[in-house]
Amino acid sequence: MLVTKPLAELCALLIDELHGELPSRIFAMLLTKGRSTVPQLAQYTSMTPRQIRHGLAVLHQHNLLYYHVDASSDLAFYEANPENAYNLIRTGKILEMVETSFGAPAKDVVQSLLLSGQTRISDLVAAYKEKIDHATKEAAANGEEADWAAETNGINGDAPSTNKAGPVVKSTAHLNSILCRLVEAELIEVVHSTTFESPQDVQKIVEKEVMDKFFPAGVKGNKAKIEFQEKMAEGLRKVRAESKSLKRKLEQQGSGIKRRKLMENLAMAVTNGNHEEDLDPVLDPRQVIRINYEKCLVDLRNRRLVQFATDMYGETTAYVYGVLLKLLTKDLPRCRQDPLADVSEDKHDAEKPFLVTTDLILDNLKTSVDLSLGIGKAERRQVSRSVAERVEPYPPARRTFLDEAEVEGEASADEDEEDDESSEGSEEDEEDYKPVANGEANGVNGTNGARVKFAGAGGAAKEPRRLDRPTQLRQHLLLLCESTQHFVRHCGPDEWTVDFPALLRSLRETELDTVIERKCGRQGLRLARILRSKGKLEEKALPNVALMRKPELQQKMLEMQSAGFVWVQEVPRDLKADVKKSFFLWFCDVERSLGQMLANSYTTMVHCMQVLEALRYKERDVLETTKRTDVRGREKDAMRKEYYERYSRYLDCERKLFAQMMRLDDLVSVLRDF
Amino acid sequence: MATDNAADDSAKLKILKDALYEEMRQHGSETRLFTQRDLLDLNIVPNQNVMLLVRVVQGLCDDKLLVGTTNHHAGLAWRWRSREEAKKYTSLPNDETVMVYSIIDEAGADGIWNRTIKNKLNMHEAVVKNCIKYLESKGYIASMKNVEHPNKKMYIKATLRPSERATGGPWFTEGELDTAFIQELEGIVFEYIKTKSAYRGTQPQSSVSSGAPVKAPKKGTILGSDPASRGVKRSATEISTDDGTPAPSSRTAAGSGASKSRAVYLPMPAGYKHYPTVAEIAKFIHDTGITNNTTLSQADIQQLVDVLTYDGLVEPVYSSASGSNGRRRVRGYRVTRAMKQDTVPFHKRQKEREAGVGLDKPPVVGAEPLTNGLTEAPCGRCPVFELCEEGGPVSPSKCVYFLEWLDLEDSAAAAVPPARAAAAISVELPP
């Protein structure tokens, strides 16, 4: 990960927010100076080695460090882990995601894990045991809960105080079951010896191993190079698999899981999972576990995509899409493939195709959802089934974003059309429509059952006609297939898949368009998109395409240029390079704009943090009062009215700023991680 | 028909002239070029007498009824000119005026720049000016404007209408791009596409999870009137369509809350064949007769639809349709983000606008633009974003926009000395 100045600043601020100033300063120093030893750090920061060690311990506990022990010199080199530092900002989102998919108890466990960093299972169990005992002693016991939550007041702002009587996690067996489920979902992974090696170190170690083992004479020739790459990938995958050891063990012990999987479908929304705790094998208490951010990102990406679908189509379609994504990405370990490790995994993929069938989606849809909503009605003969049901077995090649369908062959579509025509009138109507209820008096209806009256007239005449559920589901899926954003690909009859790279490209473009539209107006967006689809354009050609007045257009282009959305290239006509005679070509470089946007997002996040800091300084007298033990927890009663108002206003602002950072993180995720 | 009596008298010549002129008019339009061969073949001049022909043609040229030109592959050639035109020529007082008039005449519908006239004729400016003044006063020529060169003074024959190239096509009125006209027409085209490409139905008004009022990001929320709707919680309840959360809208809601349903546009099912095409839109525009004195070709409408496409308001869809010549692929257009579209009918909006309501909105309404983190924070639109840094002249901790955004304005005014506050605010945010 490329660490830019705003990102480094942001990471330091985040660590300062959550873990205090000491680790933050060390972290910032590590980012600026690169990998260092303790004495070096002491020199850079003018702190004592003892202080440094304290700071490093905190950082290490929260997975914010890599270290490498040099075998020859016995010196440990420390290195910052900017990914995880940035991931701190996602704490709240991850918790919320876990809560919706696994329930409140799981959220509680994950929260504890996030707060305490990497944890030995036995410690976690002990902590929970104490808590449970404590709770059973005191009836109205959410004090402990509040203590846990109070410290997090950083990112996840107002952790909703659990008002339920008693702890959310009922017993250690319950805890064990939750952990098992999280491990299975790969949201929790095992910490092992190579976890703390930086990716470069891991690569070096694996490379050395491979060289020693297979290529003692060095890699020569193309064939050997490919073989070397494969061996490297294999080695890296092996390292990666180590953190999944717990999951593998669970799978081996399997009996309980299978049974639970059966139950899962039946009891999807059951909140208190007493049902099958006893079936779970007890996890090895010596294992150290932590949150797997990579897998969390996959789930967060699903959510973002569902929201994208909501923006484009509507809730019902997006709901179907959400279910599809969830099923599709169940075994997807990460959003982006590692260029080194996933080289030869294609062979592996071929065995297990990456797709979901209609039936599987249907099985996972909630029965309360009415699939007839969200799609307009059209008569049978107004819809071409062959176009709608076109199967695209291969992912699309990269194309320009407008006019893309023009590239597609025409002949094949025509051929399909013929047999489509013949079948359209007869059998399909029979199977897709239930006979029209006798309520509607429809003249045409008597002779030809296929011609159902179109409910378009005012929309008032509600058609009694209902499609059956699988057909409705297919309609939603086909709608998603037809989209210009490549939401879904119909990769085989009744088989669906998602081309994430293409989809995310369009999502990124949409984000860019949003920013352009907000900053430069609709006309700015128009100009940017013209350039994107037509390539470089001369200044004189633009007004005709955009139907804008020349002076306005020039002003808009300058505005966009200074905002970093378009660029201009000067092409002289002759050697003299006379400015009056030169061509001026405008163009639009999406990648560059996106990079700029990412940097701006980081900076904006930093600004949010700094504004918050300034706010805290301004309200320091109020905040100090709230820290007093006799005030804490009952601010409203203990503080003077005026003070309390200031305090609550401060809290409002804080919440707003954090929410804003969350929204910015949405953007950063789309641009960088998904 | 003339006889072959050889004679020199002018009467005969005149008869021949008239005969030749009439015969030429029969054989082609004003633009047709006649070579010597063509003229002889008309069989007016007896015995293929070239000398006689020369005299006849010379006589016609003197009367301005024929115009001699050199055509690069046929050599010397002539075309005829109408008698009214010829009369104009002969009525002109002097040669200079004739030359100026003829050069303007030749320029045709494109018109000609007065500097070009001067250069071509190599005359003194005052002379040219006088000639033009005379011609204009006679009503033979008129000045015109060319969109490509708005600053040049151009002249055209008064009887001609400026060409398409000079006027810039239907989008220009008096040499200016008629943006108001374009916008109105865009609005109509967009409305047509919207109503034809999406299904107007009803959707039950469900609770928080799908309620449009909560979802639709209002432009005003940037000022932070409703912090909760932008916060974590909001996204939480909205995005979650996973397990354990309320599903988007349930059947029960559809059954019971029929009264609470709202009108929405719904996307058409995949493979819909009747998305409006440019030809249909052009026909619609033509039939309604909105553009009473300008005719819009399909290419013009295509240009308009392309602009809407670039604006992200509509998108092309390809479908197949059966026509007279078998099946072919047709490009139709549909509205993007159908469910977020304004459902108030166009004529109602139009009335509102006439009454002065909603004039701040663009005539092409479209869906509310999307938002993201960068568009919401003050930084996303800050004019001094690049300079802003802790310790710099502008810094986040002293940012007035943030204070405004956080609703802390009044306290800010108290904290910042008035003079400085004024200075800081003088950098206005772009609207």
XYZ file of N, CA, C and O in Angstrom, chain A residues 5 96 100 268 303 306 310-315 319 326 366 368-370 373-378 381-384 388 402-403 405-406 410 417 421 455 469 478-479 482 484 510-511 514-515 518-519 522 525-526 529-530 533-534 544-545 547-549 597 600 603-604 607 610-611 614-615 649 653 656-657 659-660 662-664 667, chain B residues 171 176-177 179 186 199 203-204 210 215 222 224 227 230-232 234 236 239-243 245 247-251 266-274 303-304 307 309-313 315 318 320 327 329 331 334 337 339-340 364-365 369-377 379-380 385 388-390 396-397 402 405-406 408:
632
model
N 1.303 11.344 2.148
C 1.392 12.193 3.341
C 0.051 12.296 4.075
O 0.006 12.095 5.291
N -21.265 -3.161 12.929
C -22.642 -3.077 12.482
C -22.951 -4.209 11.492
O -24.015 -4.821 11.532
N -25.752 -7.262 11.933
C -26.865 -7.606 11.053
C -26.760 -9.032 10.532
O -27.770 -9.675 10.301
N -32.911 -18.673 10.493
C -32.010 -17.622 10.047
C -31.981 -16.460 11.027
O -30.927 -15.941 11.371
N -22.260 -4.802 0.780
C -23.214 -3.787 1.210
C -23.171 -2.575 0.313
O -24.203 -2.023 -0.033
N -24.919 -3.332 -2.856
C -26.367 -3.361 -2.696
C -26.907 -1.938 -2.679
O -27.924 -1.629 -3.294
N -29.506 -0.160 -5.113
C -30.674 0.585 -4.638
C -30.753 1.932 -5.320
O -31.823 2.357 -5.748
N -29.611 2.584 -5.429
C -29.592 3.886 -6.084
C -30.036 3.773 -7.533
O -30.691 4.657 -8.066
N -29.645 2.687 -8.172
C -29.900 2.584 -9.602
C -31.286 1.998 -9.891
O -31.928 2.382 -10.847
N -31.722 1.033 -9.101
C -32.980 0.373 -9.433
C -34.062 0.462 -8.370
O -35.213 0.650 -8.698
N -33.714 0.260 -7.130
C -34.754 0.264 -6.120
C -34.554 -0.860 -5.140
O -33.722 -1.739 -5.344
N -35.335 -0.833 -4.072
C -35.039 -1.692 -2.925
C -35.217 -3.171 -3.225
O -34.412 -3.990 -2.823
N -32.474 -5.910 -2.938
C -32.542 -6.986 -1.954
C -32.159 -8.315 -2.595
O -31.355 -9.078 -2.053
N -24.364 -12.321 -1.370
C -24.006 -13.025 -0.147
C -23.672 -14.485 -0.459
O -22.689 -15.023 0.043
N -36.255 -14.096 1.654
C -37.237 -14.099 2.732
C -38.629 -14.185 2.150
O -38.916 -13.577 1.117
N -41.226 -12.892 3.243
C -42.017 -11.673 3.405
C -41.800 -10.679 2.276
O -42.525 -9.703 2.140
N -40.799 -10.929 1.468
C -40.488 -9.954 0.429
C -41.384 -10.177 -0.785
O -41.502 -11.292 -1.285
N -41.999 -9.093 -1.211
C -42.882 -9.180 -2.368
C -42.075 -8.844 -3.618
O -41.707 -7.706 -3.854
N -42.862 -6.195 -6.661
C -42.617 -4.749 -6.605
C -41.316 -4.408 -7.331
O -40.451 -5.244 -7.499
N -41.241 -3.184 -7.733
C -39.959 -2.698 -8.224
C -39.695 -2.885 -9.694
O -38.704 -2.408 -10.206
N -40.593 -3.578 -10.391
C -40.392 -3.722 -11.831
C -41.701 -3.388 -12.524
O -42.778 -3.784 -12.063
N -41.610 -2.661 -13.594
C -42.799 -2.296 -14.337
C -43.406 -3.492 -15.049
O -42.765 -4.527 -15.208
N -44.625 -3.342 -15.443
C -45.274 -4.445 -16.147
C -45.260 -4.151 -17.633
O -45.398 -3.011 -18.053
N -45.102 -5.189 -18.387
C -45.149 -5.022 -19.833
C -45.829 -6.232 -20.429
O -45.766 -7.330 -19.867
N -45.741 -9.504 -25.532
C -45.146 -9.287 -26.849
C -44.285 -8.033 -26.890
O -43.654 -7.742 -27.901
N -44.293 -7.285 -25.802
C -43.419 -6.109 -25.769
C -42.021 -6.462 -25.289
O -41.145 -5.628 -25.297
N -41.868 -7.674 -24.837
C -40.580 -8.055 -24.269
C -39.950 -9.131 -25.136
O -40.601 -10.114 -25.492
N -38.718 -8.893 -25.483
C -38.019 -9.892 -26.266
C -37.261 -10.800 -25.315
O -36.338 -10.380 -24.633
N -33.394 -10.550 -23.476
C -33.336 -10.524 -22.019
C -32.541 -11.697 -21.477
O -31.762 -11.559 -20.542
N -19.620 4.366 -22.989
C -20.849 4.580 -23.753
C -20.776 3.706 -24.992
O -19.739 3.172 -25.335
N -21.872 3.586 -25.653
C -21.938 2.882 -26.932
C -21.345 1.497 -26.873
O -20.877 0.972 -27.872
N -22.577 -1.439 -26.352
C -23.265 -2.579 -26.916
C -23.112 -2.649 -28.426
O -23.425 -3.651 -29.036
N -22.615 -1.592 -29.006
C -22.474 -1.597 -30.449
C -21.452 -2.611 -30.913
O -21.484 -3.068 -32.046
N -24.202 -8.910 -34.160
C -25.631 -8.821 -34.363
C -26.214 -10.137 -34.841
O -27.371 -10.444 -34.624
N -33.494 -15.050 -32.176
C -34.782 -14.395 -32.231
C -35.836 -15.291 -32.858
O -36.984 -15.309 -32.440
N -39.466 -16.363 -31.283
C -40.767 -15.957 -31.809
C -41.765 -17.108 -31.725
O -42.889 -16.959 -31.286
N -51.938 -2.814 -17.786
C -52.442 -1.979 -16.696
C -51.918 -0.561 -16.757
O -51.913 0.152 -15.779
N -43.324 -16.930 -8.379
C -42.173 -16.331 -7.709
C -40.853 -16.524 -8.451
O -40.090 -15.567 -8.594
N -32.594 -10.553 -14.335
C -32.368 -10.158 -15.721
C -32.240 -8.645 -15.838
O -31.456 -8.138 -16.634
N -33.014 -7.962 -15.014
C -32.921 -6.501 -15.013
C -31.506 -6.074 -14.633
O -30.919 -5.173 -15.235
N -29.148 -6.612 -17.438
C -29.272 -5.684 -18.554
C -28.615 -4.339 -18.266
O -28.397 -3.548 -19.177
N -26.299 -1.157 -17.499
C -25.039 -0.735 -18.104
C -23.895 -0.828 -17.105
O -22.747 -0.666 -17.469
N -19.013 6.173 -11.320
C -20.207 6.837 -10.803
C -19.845 7.778 -9.670
O -20.363 8.899 -9.581
N -18.935 7.319 -8.803
C -18.508 8.176 -7.700
C -17.847 9.439 -8.237
O -18.089 10.545 -7.750
N -20.399 11.726 -9.568
C -21.099 12.405 -8.482
C -20.327 13.634 -8.035
O -20.885 14.716 -7.875
N -19.030 13.431 -7.857
C -18.215 14.556 -7.390
C -18.179 15.656 -8.442
O -18.312 16.844 -8.126
N -21.426 17.538 -8.492
C -21.596 18.439 -7.364
C -20.697 19.653 -7.463
O -21.039 20.746 -7.048
N -19.542 19.452 -8.037
C -18.573 20.535 -8.037
C -18.729 21.447 -9.249
O -18.599 22.651 -9.132
N -24.171 20.083 -13.774
C -24.520 19.081 -14.770
C -23.769 19.297 -16.075
O -23.415 18.358 -16.771
N -20.387 17.815 -15.794
C -20.479 16.363 -15.933
C -20.616 16.000 -17.405
O -19.972 15.071 -17.888
N -21.448 16.773 -18.106
C -21.657 16.484 -19.524
C -20.332 16.546 -20.277
O -19.992 15.627 -21.012
N -17.993 13.647 -19.441
C -18.399 12.367 -20.027
C -18.237 12.354 -21.539
O -17.966 11.305 -22.132
N -18.388 13.504 -22.159
C -18.134 13.575 -23.605
C -16.677 13.216 -23.870
O -16.365 12.384 -24.716
N -15.931 9.513 -23.427
C -16.359 8.572 -24.451
C -15.709 8.863 -25.797
O -15.556 7.983 -26.612
N -15.314 10.105 -26.040
C -14.773 10.421 -27.360
C -13.255 10.522 -27.362
O -12.665 10.690 -28.414
N -20.179 22.073 -30.206
C -21.196 21.437 -31.029
C -21.754 20.194 -30.379
O -22.943 19.911 -30.467
N -20.868 19.416 -29.748
C -21.340 18.179 -29.127
C -22.126 18.491 -27.861
O -23.149 17.864 -27.575
N -23.623 21.284 -27.036
C -24.680 22.283 -27.202
C -24.583 23.367 -26.119
O -25.541 23.651 -25.406
N -23.390 23.890 -26.010
C -23.187 24.964 -25.030
C -22.557 26.160 -25.722
O -21.882 26.014 -26.734
N -22.768 27.323 -25.143
C -22.137 28.516 -25.698
C -20.646 28.485 -25.438
O -20.194 27.997 -24.408
N -8.944 12.030 -6.286
C -10.097 11.979 -5.395
C -9.749 11.234 -4.109
O -10.174 11.623 -3.018
N -7.759 13.439 -1.945
C -8.635 14.446 -1.348
C -9.464 13.862 -0.213
O -9.717 14.531 0.781
N -7.332 13.658 2.818
C -7.121 14.983 3.396
C -8.376 15.456 4.120
O -8.299 16.031 5.205
N -9.515 15.202 3.493
C -10.752 15.634 4.123
C -10.959 14.925 5.460
O -11.406 15.538 6.439
N -8.868 16.547 7.901
C -9.478 17.812 8.311
C -10.578 17.588 9.332
O -10.697 18.330 10.305
N -9.067 17.075 12.587
C -8.476 18.289 13.141
C -9.549 19.250 13.633
O -9.376 19.914 14.659
N -10.642 19.291 12.904
C -11.743 20.131 13.357
C -12.236 19.627 14.704
O -12.488 20.407 15.635
N -9.907 20.674 17.378
C -10.087 22.081 17.727
C -11.320 22.274 18.596
O -11.319 23.046 19.554
N -12.330 21.501 18.254
C -13.587 21.574 18.997
C -13.379 21.126 20.434
O -13.872 21.733 21.394
N -24.143 19.491 22.651
C -23.873 20.026 21.324
C -22.534 19.512 20.809
O -22.390 19.152 19.646
N -21.792 17.292 17.387
C -20.765 17.608 16.389
C -19.831 16.429 16.185
O -19.476 16.078 15.062
N -21.440 13.838 14.193
C -21.538 14.260 12.798
C -20.208 14.085 12.086
O -20.147 13.579 10.965
N -19.153 14.483 12.765
C -17.839 14.395 12.131
C -17.439 12.944 11.898
O -16.892 12.606 10.855
N -19.490 10.441 11.536
C -20.340 9.934 10.468
C -19.796 10.363 9.124
O -19.745 9.589 8.172
N -19.346 11.599 9.076
C -18.785 12.100 7.839
C -17.546 11.300 7.443
O -17.349 10.951 6.289
N -16.991 8.236 8.173
C -17.499 6.952 7.687
C -17.861 7.042 6.223
O -17.541 6.168 5.427
N -18.570 8.126 5.885
C -18.986 8.292 4.495
C -17.753 8.421 3.594
O -17.725 7.880 2.506
N -16.762 9.119 4.101
C -15.535 9.255 3.315
C -14.845 7.914 3.182
O -14.268 7.601 2.145
N -16.101 5.950 0.406
C -15.501 6.369 -0.857
C -14.104 5.773 -1.008
O -13.760 5.230 -2.058
N -30.272 25.263 -33.766
C -30.026 25.637 -32.368
C -29.651 27.100 -32.209
O -29.468 27.591 -31.122
N -26.743 33.384 -32.200
C -26.425 33.016 -30.814
C -27.019 31.648 -30.545
O -28.124 31.344 -31.006
N -26.289 30.844 -29.792
C -26.836 29.550 -29.403
C -28.037 29.801 -28.491
O -27.928 30.470 -27.478
N -29.865 28.847 -25.885
C -29.837 27.860 -24.798
C -31.205 27.663 -24.162
O -31.534 26.570 -23.730
N -34.963 20.012 -24.353
C -34.376 18.900 -23.607
C -35.372 18.393 -22.582
O -35.559 17.194 -22.413
N -42.257 2.454 -16.208
C -43.636 2.119 -15.937
C -44.098 2.933 -14.752
O -43.461 2.924 -13.694
N -46.046 2.167 -5.396
C -45.200 1.382 -4.499
C -45.701 1.662 -3.102
O -45.933 2.820 -2.760
N -45.895 0.600 -2.312
C -46.339 0.887 -0.956
C -45.294 1.714 -0.217
O -44.093 1.468 -0.351
N -37.210 1.818 3.375
C -37.253 2.154 1.959
C -37.863 3.520 1.694
O -38.043 3.897 0.557
N -34.450 8.676 2.208
C -33.346 8.292 1.335
C -32.865 9.435 0.471
O -31.690 9.708 0.369
N -26.804 19.525 3.529
C -25.398 19.848 3.761
C -25.275 20.844 4.908
O -24.312 20.844 5.653
N -26.851 20.637 7.391
C -26.938 19.872 8.620
C -28.200 20.085 9.401
O -28.182 20.141 10.619
N -29.030 15.886 11.229
C -27.778 15.145 11.316
C -27.982 13.634 11.319
O -27.191 12.903 10.763
N -27.867 11.551 8.145
C -26.653 11.386 7.381
C -25.647 10.486 8.104
O -24.611 10.154 7.600
N -26.006 10.121 9.281
C -25.009 9.477 10.119
C -24.870 7.990 9.893
O -25.379 7.424 8.953
N -24.173 7.374 10.789
C -23.935 5.945 10.711
C -25.237 5.190 10.753
O -25.447 4.225 10.045
N -28.124 5.913 9.877
C -28.920 5.946 8.668
C -28.438 4.883 7.694
O -29.194 4.064 7.208
N -26.870 2.392 8.290
C -27.073 1.073 8.858
C -28.451 0.548 8.515
O -28.606 -0.557 8.018
N -28.788 0.277 4.328
C -28.045 -0.656 3.499
C -28.431 -2.075 3.831
O -28.510 -2.935 2.977
N -28.686 -2.285 5.106
C -28.815 -3.653 5.536
C -30.028 -4.302 4.914
O -31.157 -3.974 5.205
N -29.764 -5.189 4.011
C -30.829 -6.029 3.504
C -30.460 -7.461 3.836
O -30.945 -8.400 3.270
N -29.549 -7.566 4.752
C -29.092 -8.886 5.143
C -30.094 -9.498 6.112
O -31.175 -8.988 6.326
N -29.650 -10.569 6.706
C -30.535 -11.237 7.666
C -30.786 -10.332 8.860
O -29.984 -9.490 9.195
N -32.703 -7.994 9.491
C -33.181 -6.635 9.361
C -34.468 -6.647 8.559
O -34.727 -7.582 7.819
N -36.926 -6.472 5.785
C -36.797 -6.581 4.339
C -37.397 -5.347 3.697
O -38.182 -4.650 4.322
N -37.013 -5.056 2.473
C -37.394 -3.780 1.863
C -38.876 -3.457 1.982
O -39.229 -2.406 2.475
N -39.691 -4.289 1.527
C -41.110 -3.987 1.650
C -41.846 -5.306 1.536
O -41.571 -6.107 0.660
N -42.727 -5.501 2.439
C -43.285 -6.839 2.513
C -44.687 -6.868 1.949
O -45.306 -5.851 1.679
N -45.136 -8.053 1.745
C -46.436 -8.243 1.141
C -47.529 -7.668 2.032
O -48.500 -7.112 1.568
N -41.152 2.781 -12.419
C -40.473 1.513 -12.206
C -39.729 1.147 -13.484
O -40.192 1.445 -14.581
N -38.583 0.493 -13.333
C -37.868 0.072 -14.531
C -38.649 -1.013 -15.274
O -39.349 -1.814 -14.652
N -38.537 -1.020 -16.563
C -39.198 -2.039 -17.369
C -38.433 -3.350 -17.253
O -37.233 -3.350 -17.033
N -39.131 -4.461 -17.419
C -38.410 -5.735 -17.370
C -37.365 -5.829 -18.469
O -37.460 -5.155 -19.499
N -36.372 -6.669 -18.215
C -35.276 -6.810 -19.172
C -35.827 -7.279 -20.511
O -36.760 -8.064 -20.567
N -35.224 -6.796 -21.569
C -35.640 -7.217 -22.897
C -36.820 -6.449 -23.434
O -37.362 -6.786 -24.475
N -37.236 -5.414 -22.749
C -38.359 -4.601 -23.219
C -38.016 -4.024 -24.594
O -36.917 -3.527 -24.806
N -38.964 -4.126 -25.486
C -38.632 -3.787 -26.867
C -39.046 -2.381 -27.266
O -38.716 -1.927 -28.344
N -39.820 -1.724 -26.437
C -40.419 -0.484 -26.920
C -39.852 0.762 -26.281
O -40.570 1.715 -26.027
N -28.703 14.666 -31.557
C -27.745 15.516 -30.840
C -28.271 15.842 -29.438
O -27.548 15.767 -28.451
N -29.549 16.138 -29.409
C -30.187 16.486 -28.136
C -30.179 15.293 -27.179
O -29.858 15.414 -25.996
N -26.827 14.610 -25.734
C -26.512 15.495 -24.607
C -27.147 14.959 -23.335
O -26.513 14.920 -22.276
N -27.756 11.933 -22.742
C -26.989 10.748 -22.367
C -25.723 11.160 -21.623
O -25.377 10.577 -20.601
N -25.063 12.174 -22.135
C -23.838 12.622 -21.472
C -24.140 13.213 -20.100
O -23.323 13.136 -19.195
N -25.316 13.776 -19.974
C -25.697 14.305 -18.665
C -26.006 13.190 -17.679
O -26.231 13.442 -16.503
N -26.057 11.975 -18.190
C -26.362 10.847 -17.316
C -27.835 10.730 -16.994
O -28.200 10.079 -16.019
N -28.677 11.358 -17.790
C -30.109 11.303 -17.495
C -30.791 10.156 -18.212
O -31.755 9.584 -17.705
N -30.029 6.571 -20.884
C -28.975 5.693 -21.360
C -29.491 4.892 -22.548
O -30.686 4.603 -22.633
N -30.151 -1.449 -26.278
C -30.269 -2.066 -27.585
C -31.312 -3.147 -27.538
O -31.298 -4.000 -26.664
N -34.106 -5.508 -30.233
C -34.356 -5.842 -31.626
C -35.811 -5.583 -31.918
O -36.671 -5.706 -31.054
N -35.434 -8.438 -39.156
C -35.085 -7.997 -37.817
C -33.820 -7.181 -37.838
O -32.895 -7.453 -38.583
N -31.249 -4.500 -35.126
C -31.050 -3.993 -33.770
C -31.396 -2.523 -33.724
O -31.032 -1.759 -34.599
N -31.629 1.030 -31.405
C -31.152 1.676 -30.196
C -32.267 2.534 -29.622
O -32.699 3.499 -30.242
N -33.636 4.843 -22.525
C -34.454 4.784 -21.321
C -33.854 5.692 -20.262
O -32.684 6.038 -20.298
N -32.026 5.415 -13.462
C -32.519 5.500 -12.085
C -34.010 5.837 -12.042
O -34.434 6.816 -11.442
N -36.572 4.783 -10.558
C -37.354 4.898 -9.321
C -37.133 6.218 -8.596
O -37.903 6.578 -7.719
N -36.085 6.906 -8.957
C -35.814 8.165 -8.272
C -36.356 9.357 -9.056
O -36.058 10.494 -8.740
N -34.825 20.408 -17.042
C -34.740 18.961 -17.105
C -34.601 18.487 -15.673
O -33.541 18.629 -15.080
N -35.670 17.957 -15.121
C -35.637 17.718 -13.686
C -34.694 16.580 -13.335
O -33.724 16.764 -12.630
N -29.188 14.187 -7.811
C -27.855 13.628 -7.992
C -27.434 12.799 -6.777
O -27.885 13.048 -5.663
N -26.597 11.820 -7.046
C -26.093 10.989 -5.948
C -25.163 11.821 -5.080
O -24.675 12.862 -5.501
N -24.925 11.328 -3.892
C -23.971 12.029 -3.049
C -22.965 11.023 -2.513
O -23.231 9.827 -2.468
N -21.823 11.497 -2.140
C -20.892 10.669 -1.388
C -20.178 11.548 -0.386
O -20.457 12.747 -0.293
N -19.280 10.923 0.359
C -18.650 11.647 1.450
C -18.006 12.953 1.037
O -18.055 13.943 1.757
N -17.441 12.939 -0.153
C -16.700 14.117 -0.572
C -17.626 15.266 -0.955
O -17.254 16.432 -0.854
N -18.818 14.942 -1.418
C -19.704 16.024 -1.820
C -20.395 16.651 -0.622
O -20.933 17.737 -0.718
N -20.379 15.941 0.498
C -21.119 16.433 1.649
C -20.277 17.305 2.565
O -20.744 18.307 3.075
N -19.041 16.889 2.763
C -18.193 17.668 3.664
C -17.883 19.017 3.025
O -17.827 19.128 1.815
N -15.169 20.368 2.773
C -13.908 20.291 2.034
C -14.124 19.984 0.563
O -13.377 20.439 -0.289
N -15.135 19.171 0.266
C -15.338 18.741 -1.108
C -15.573 19.896 -2.056
O -15.317 19.784 -3.240
N -9.175 24.500 -0.646
C -8.851 23.171 -0.130
C -7.355 22.877 -0.193
O -6.782 22.316 0.732
N -5.314 24.501 2.594
C -5.736 24.306 3.979
C -4.827 23.313 4.690
O -4.632 22.196 4.225
N -4.291 23.709 5.802
C -3.340 22.878 6.531
C -3.209 23.448 7.940
O -3.287 24.669 8.105
N -3.006 22.584 8.901
C -2.786 23.097 10.249
C -1.510 23.928 10.252
O -0.472 23.499 9.724
N -7.940 23.792 9.151
C -9.201 23.154 9.536
C -9.739 23.669 10.867
O -10.942 23.841 11.024
N -8.849 23.939 11.810
C -9.359 24.318 13.132
C -9.986 25.703 13.118
O -10.746 26.047 14.007
N -16.735 24.694 8.124
C -17.027 23.570 9.013
C -17.949 24.014 10.139
O -18.883 23.308 10.501
N -21.308 24.237 8.850
C -21.816 22.895 8.574
C -22.242 22.202 9.865
O -23.205 21.455 9.900
N -21.494 22.479 10.934
C -21.808 21.850 12.213
C -22.830 22.648 13.009
O -23.074 22.361 14.176
N -22.587 25.668 14.138
C -21.970 26.363 15.271
C -21.714 27.816 14.928
O -20.808 28.443 15.451
